[in-house]
């Protein structure tokens, strides 16, 4: 005998169950999560990104940085994320409310970048690292991004102020300089904006750190 | 009209060089022939995407241990090449092979020829236009940045229409079936074609067209991405295994009731698994816990299927020597069990603490998508293609090169990267080890990965040559072979002709 | 109460109830009878049980 309709219903019901449970329920619980205002300091967290940094996020997405770098700090005692200095506290849902898309990542070929803006705020370090990671981190497997930079002859007024200070094997040909393009500048603004360190009730900083 | 009557009528009309066997095969041949054009389109375009995907895989793999390789080309930067590799093999090859196999299997089990095969061919053309635009978009920097859903929004509606058309056609074939009984493969096929457009549609709307807020995206993302494997590829792969093992060895499945248990437990538990990709992440604990529980429950369908298939095979392992289909399918079936057990283990919090974020996960993904699914698709293609084209495989040597190349390649890949990935995770969890030392530790293993990729590439090229040769023969004038592989083993010697 | 809560609560009750009812319906109308005969579906008079197919490698190929 045929039980086609029964099969059909079973197929629909089973997927409907997790569609309700893992799609609608998270949307109900977290879909309207907003910023938190600290009752003492009136500080609002998290803040939306500035325009330049937001443009940089688009380059981060397009170049596929997420495939080697996570943006999530696991809780203390679970893995060594906090011990490695990748964050002062675990990250929680509220940290990500402005992200489109959310780029949590699933692979750590390179280190976590949740708080790279706190850990490394030096512009020239970021530029050199993007131009060729071997300059700052010899032995890294991160690809160089020469196409985010322009190699051009030094003008009559001398080297540009934003030219990279490159030495040895990494230096451009004599009479030339390497300057970051707009995309490189935006990408570095994005990286410098990565900070998930607000003091939240659901993820408090340790007292001495929170001040 | 029964096939016996059909044979007799045909025998009266046609003179000459046809054996009784040819006439007895008339009904199956009619069904096979009705699928010829659409299934060939899906297989040929799938295989072309596989070759492209293999090339991108090799480039990505080399880049991960030699970062200076092709570094000046923006479209070939690691983050893009890796993504193009995933999308070509998942949406270009695996999905198209899956659809080709699903259509043929559905027609055979329903015992009806495919109606209006032209519609399915049109769906295929649509689909390939969609994949081409999608891949082009990723190369141009328009990736959405959402794993498994990178194709930009101007490509995905084309794919969705194509999936919907294929689903509708599968259901129409099912409704027109001449056989009232339903085989377990048909359940899996019907489920897959109904589940996938739902998954894909939900993910597109909630992540790309009207993105939801914050980590709800991550929840929808992994609900989708895990279910692509669990509710689209796995059911079609299992449908093929449930059909081809009995078909090749000539013995019904060991226990039909076990297969019922296997199907419904998979349907109930698999779709709740997705959040185990976010263990330790910024999600409420209940979401992750419920997925870990469901992941452990997957032991039921996996062991059920494994016991059932193994019990069917007992006493017939000798046939592996003679049937390329059985070799690939059994390899895939064993890999399914191993991949699922590794998946259960990886979902546990204690194991995930180490293995998450490492190459262990990469190895696991390839064990599932390649060692299980792609191998089952290869096996199915070895069975289906001679039957829909009416030609034999031109070269047994090429079949062997294909099998041993990809089998050795993927075993090497999975074993080496699983082990190295686990050690990588242990080193990362020890804060006294410098991060760069963890990176340097992985490099030799990544080089072995490139070597294993080359082995698989050799296998793919061998398959491609054999396939192309078969197609050339298809268009050449037909010469009746002395011994037809299309017939069974015991009539393999020419009888009186 | 928000609409989404109603949908969630409703589906928690309705999905299993519908599943049980449809199972009862199918069972009563005899749809599940002689269930395991379907195991023979891959076979037919052209390729019956006991006949191996696809034996093309090794000794069988001349």
PDB file of C-alpha atoms in Angstrom, chain A residues 62-178:
ATOM      1  CA  UNK A  62      35.231  40.353   0.218  1.00  0.00           C
ATOM      2  CA  UNK A  63      38.808  39.144   0.761  1.00  0.00           C
ATOM      3  CA  UNK A  64      37.619  36.248   2.917  1.00  0.00           C
ATOM      4  CA  UNK A  65      39.572  37.099   6.081  1.00  0.00           C
ATOM      5  CA  UNK A  66      36.908  35.235   8.084  1.00  0.00           C
ATOM      6  CA  UNK A  67      38.150  31.868   6.801  1.00  0.00           C
ATOM      7  CA  UNK A  68      41.346  32.110   8.860  1.00  0.00           C
ATOM      8  CA  UNK A  69      40.437  34.506  11.670  1.00  0.00           C
ATOM      9  CA  UNK A  70      37.651  34.095  14.201  1.00  0.00           C
ATOM     10  CA  UNK A  71      35.950  36.938  16.013  1.00  0.00           C
ATOM     11  CA  UNK A  72      34.779  35.187  19.150  1.00  0.00           C
ATOM     12  CA  UNK A  73      36.387  34.777  22.540  1.00  0.00           C
ATOM     13  CA  UNK A  74      35.488  31.610  24.392  1.00  0.00           C
ATOM     14  CA  UNK A  75      34.867  31.712  28.168  1.00  0.00           C
ATOM     15  CA  UNK A  76      37.659  31.587  30.693  1.00  0.00           C
ATOM     16  CA  UNK A  77      38.696  27.990  31.337  1.00  0.00           C
ATOM     17  CA  UNK A  78      37.402  26.801  27.996  1.00  0.00           C
ATOM     18  CA  UNK A  79      40.330  26.879  25.591  1.00  0.00           C
ATOM     19  CA  UNK A  80      43.100  29.443  26.059  1.00  0.00           C
ATOM     20  CA  UNK A  81      41.442  32.409  24.345  1.00  0.00           C
ATOM     21  CA  UNK A  82      41.619  34.684  27.373  1.00  0.00           C
ATOM     22  CA  UNK A  83      44.985  33.328  28.510  1.00  0.00           C
ATOM     23  CA  UNK A  84      46.391  34.167  25.073  1.00  0.00           C
ATOM     24  CA  UNK A  85      45.212  37.750  25.533  1.00  0.00           C
ATOM     25  CA  UNK A  86      42.599  37.634  22.774  1.00  0.00           C
ATOM     26  CA  UNK A  87      40.067  39.255  25.079  1.00  0.00           C
ATOM     27  CA  UNK A  88      39.448  40.278  28.668  1.00  0.00           C
ATOM     28  CA  UNK A  89      36.099  38.519  28.783  1.00  0.00           C
ATOM     29  CA  UNK A  90      34.154  36.072  26.641  1.00  0.00           C
ATOM     30  CA  UNK A  91      32.078  37.577  23.856  1.00  0.00           C
ATOM     31  CA  UNK A  92      28.311  37.489  24.100  1.00  0.00           C
ATOM     32  CA  UNK A  93      25.416  37.990  21.702  1.00  0.00           C
ATOM     33  CA  UNK A  94      25.185  41.715  22.378  1.00  0.00           C
ATOM     34  CA  UNK A  95      28.713  42.335  21.087  1.00  0.00           C
ATOM     35  CA  UNK A  96      27.569  41.571  17.545  1.00  0.00           C
ATOM     36  CA  UNK A  97      24.312  43.479  17.138  1.00  0.00           C
ATOM     37  CA  UNK A  98      25.766  45.899  14.564  1.00  0.00           C
ATOM     38  CA  UNK A  99      27.513  43.298  12.399  1.00  0.00           C
ATOM     39  CA  UNK A 100      26.168  42.544   8.917  1.00  0.00           C
ATOM     40  CA  UNK A 101      27.201  39.899   8.227  1.00  0.00           C
ATOM     41  CA  UNK A 102      28.305  38.491  11.563  1.00  0.00           C
ATOM     42  CA  UNK A 103      31.780  37.051  10.933  1.00  0.00           C
ATOM     43  CA  UNK A 104      32.351  34.739  13.918  1.00  0.00           C
ATOM     44  CA  UNK A 105      34.522  32.412  11.858  1.00  0.00           C
ATOM     45  CA  UNK A 106      35.197  28.700  12.381  1.00  0.00           C
ATOM     46  CA  UNK A 107      38.937  28.442  11.812  1.00  0.00           C
ATOM     47  CA  UNK A 108      42.024  29.781  13.521  1.00  0.00           C
ATOM     48  CA  UNK A 109      44.742  29.460  10.927  1.00  0.00           C
ATOM     49  CA  UNK A 110      45.576  32.917  12.268  1.00  0.00           C
ATOM     50  CA  UNK A 111      44.823  34.368  15.712  1.00  0.00           C
ATOM     51  CA  UNK A 112      41.430  35.612  16.860  1.00  0.00           C
ATOM     52  CA  UNK A 113      40.734  39.246  15.930  1.00  0.00           C
ATOM     53  CA  UNK A 114      37.879  40.112  18.307  1.00  0.00           C
ATOM     54  CA  UNK A 115      40.022  42.689  20.076  1.00  0.00           C
ATOM     55  CA  UNK A 116      42.782  43.307  17.556  1.00  0.00           C
ATOM     56  CA  UNK A 117      41.998  47.029  17.787  1.00  0.00           C
ATOM     57  CA  UNK A 118      42.970  46.956  21.470  1.00  0.00           C
ATOM     58  CA  UNK A 119      45.924  44.654  21.058  1.00  0.00           C
ATOM     59  CA  UNK A 120      47.488  46.461  18.125  1.00  0.00           C
ATOM     60  CA  UNK A 121      46.544  50.049  17.394  1.00  0.00           C
ATOM     61  CA  UNK A 122      49.712  51.037  15.484  1.00  0.00           C
ATOM     62  CA  UNK A 123      48.840  52.015  11.906  1.00  0.00           C
ATOM     63  CA  UNK A 124      52.270  51.311  10.472  1.00  0.00           C
ATOM     64  CA  UNK A 125      52.320  47.807  11.986  1.00  0.00           C
ATOM     65  CA  UNK A 126      49.001  47.022  10.281  1.00  0.00           C
ATOM     66  CA  UNK A 127      50.114  48.423   6.930  1.00  0.00           C
ATOM     67  CA  UNK A 128      53.381  46.521   6.931  1.00  0.00           C
ATOM     68  CA  UNK A 129      51.603  43.367   8.068  1.00  0.00           C
ATOM     69  CA  UNK A 130      49.056  43.592   5.287  1.00  0.00           C
ATOM     70  CA  UNK A 131      51.678  44.500   2.656  1.00  0.00           C
ATOM     71  CA  UNK A 132      53.684  41.423   3.581  1.00  0.00           C
ATOM     72  CA  UNK A 133      53.092  39.529   6.842  1.00  0.00           C
ATOM     73  CA  UNK A 134      56.685  38.252   6.775  1.00  0.00           C
ATOM     74  CA  UNK A 135      57.847  41.771   7.724  1.00  0.00           C
ATOM     75  CA  UNK A 136      56.122  41.708  11.097  1.00  0.00           C
ATOM     76  CA  UNK A 137      55.518  37.976  11.647  1.00  0.00           C
ATOM     77  CA  UNK A 138      58.188  35.898   9.934  1.00  0.00           C
ATOM     78  CA  UNK A 139      56.979  32.358   9.276  1.00  0.00           C
ATOM     79  CA  UNK A 140      53.318  33.317   9.064  1.00  0.00           C
ATOM     80  CA  UNK A 141      51.188  31.637   6.360  1.00  0.00           C
ATOM     81  CA  UNK A 142      49.019  34.708   5.892  1.00  0.00           C
ATOM     82  CA  UNK A 143      49.060  35.832   2.246  1.00  0.00           C
ATOM     83  CA  UNK A 144      50.551  39.220   1.376  1.00  0.00           C
ATOM     84  CA  UNK A 145      48.114  41.794  -0.003  1.00  0.00           C
ATOM     85  CA  UNK A 146      50.278  43.848  -2.406  1.00  0.00           C
ATOM     86  CA  UNK A 147      47.187  44.853  -4.392  1.00  0.00           C
ATOM     87  CA  UNK A 148      45.993  46.945  -1.454  1.00  0.00           C
ATOM     88  CA  UNK A 149      49.075  49.137  -1.909  1.00  0.00           C
ATOM     89  CA  UNK A 150      50.447  51.308  -4.645  1.00  0.00           C
ATOM     90  CA  UNK A 151      54.118  51.245  -5.590  1.00  0.00           C
ATOM     91  CA  UNK A 152      54.942  54.537  -7.280  1.00  0.00           C
ATOM     92  CA  UNK A 153      57.938  56.768  -8.057  1.00  0.00           C
ATOM     93  CA  UNK A 154      58.802  59.218  -5.318  1.00  0.00           C
ATOM     94  CA  UNK A 155      57.498  62.645  -6.294  1.00  0.00           C
ATOM     95  CA  UNK A 156      59.612  65.868  -6.588  1.00  0.00           C
ATOM     96  CA  UNK A 157      58.635  66.919  -3.062  1.00  0.00           C
ATOM     97  CA  UNK A 158      60.141  63.770  -1.555  1.00  0.00           C
ATOM     98  CA  UNK A 159      58.571  60.627  -0.047  1.00  0.00           C
ATOM     99  CA  UNK A 160      54.893  60.748   0.911  1.00  0.00           C
ATOM    100  CA  UNK A 161      54.097  61.020   4.598  1.00  0.00           C
ATOM    101  CA  UNK A 162      52.104  57.776   4.522  1.00  0.00           C
ATOM    102  CA  UNK A 163      54.747  55.748   2.667  1.00  0.00           C
ATOM    103  CA  UNK A 164      55.580  52.428   4.349  1.00  0.00           C
ATOM    104  CA  UNK A 165      58.942  52.250   6.073  1.00  0.00           C
ATOM    105  CA  UNK A 166      60.229  49.142   4.295  1.00  0.00           C
ATOM    106  CA  UNK A 167      63.727  47.750   4.683  1.00  0.00           C
ATOM    107  CA  UNK A 168      65.950  45.122   3.123  1.00  0.00           C
ATOM    108  CA  UNK A 169      64.326  42.553   0.866  1.00  0.00           C
ATOM    109  CA  UNK A 170      60.913  44.168   1.274  1.00  0.00           C
ATOM    110  CA  UNK A 171      61.933  47.644   0.102  1.00  0.00           C
ATOM    111  CA  UNK A 172      60.675  48.780  -3.311  1.00  0.00           C
ATOM    112  CA  UNK A 173      63.057  49.626  -6.191  1.00  0.00           C
ATOM    113  CA  UNK A 174      65.241  52.694  -5.686  1.00  0.00           C
ATOM    114  CA  UNK A 175      63.341  55.937  -6.182  1.00  0.00           C
ATOM    115  CA  UNK A 176      59.995  54.232  -5.465  1.00  0.00           C
ATOM    116  CA  UNK A 177      57.713  54.176  -2.456  1.00  0.00           C
ATOM    117  CA  UNK A 178      54.824  52.000  -1.286  1.00  0.00           C
TER     118      UNK A 178
END
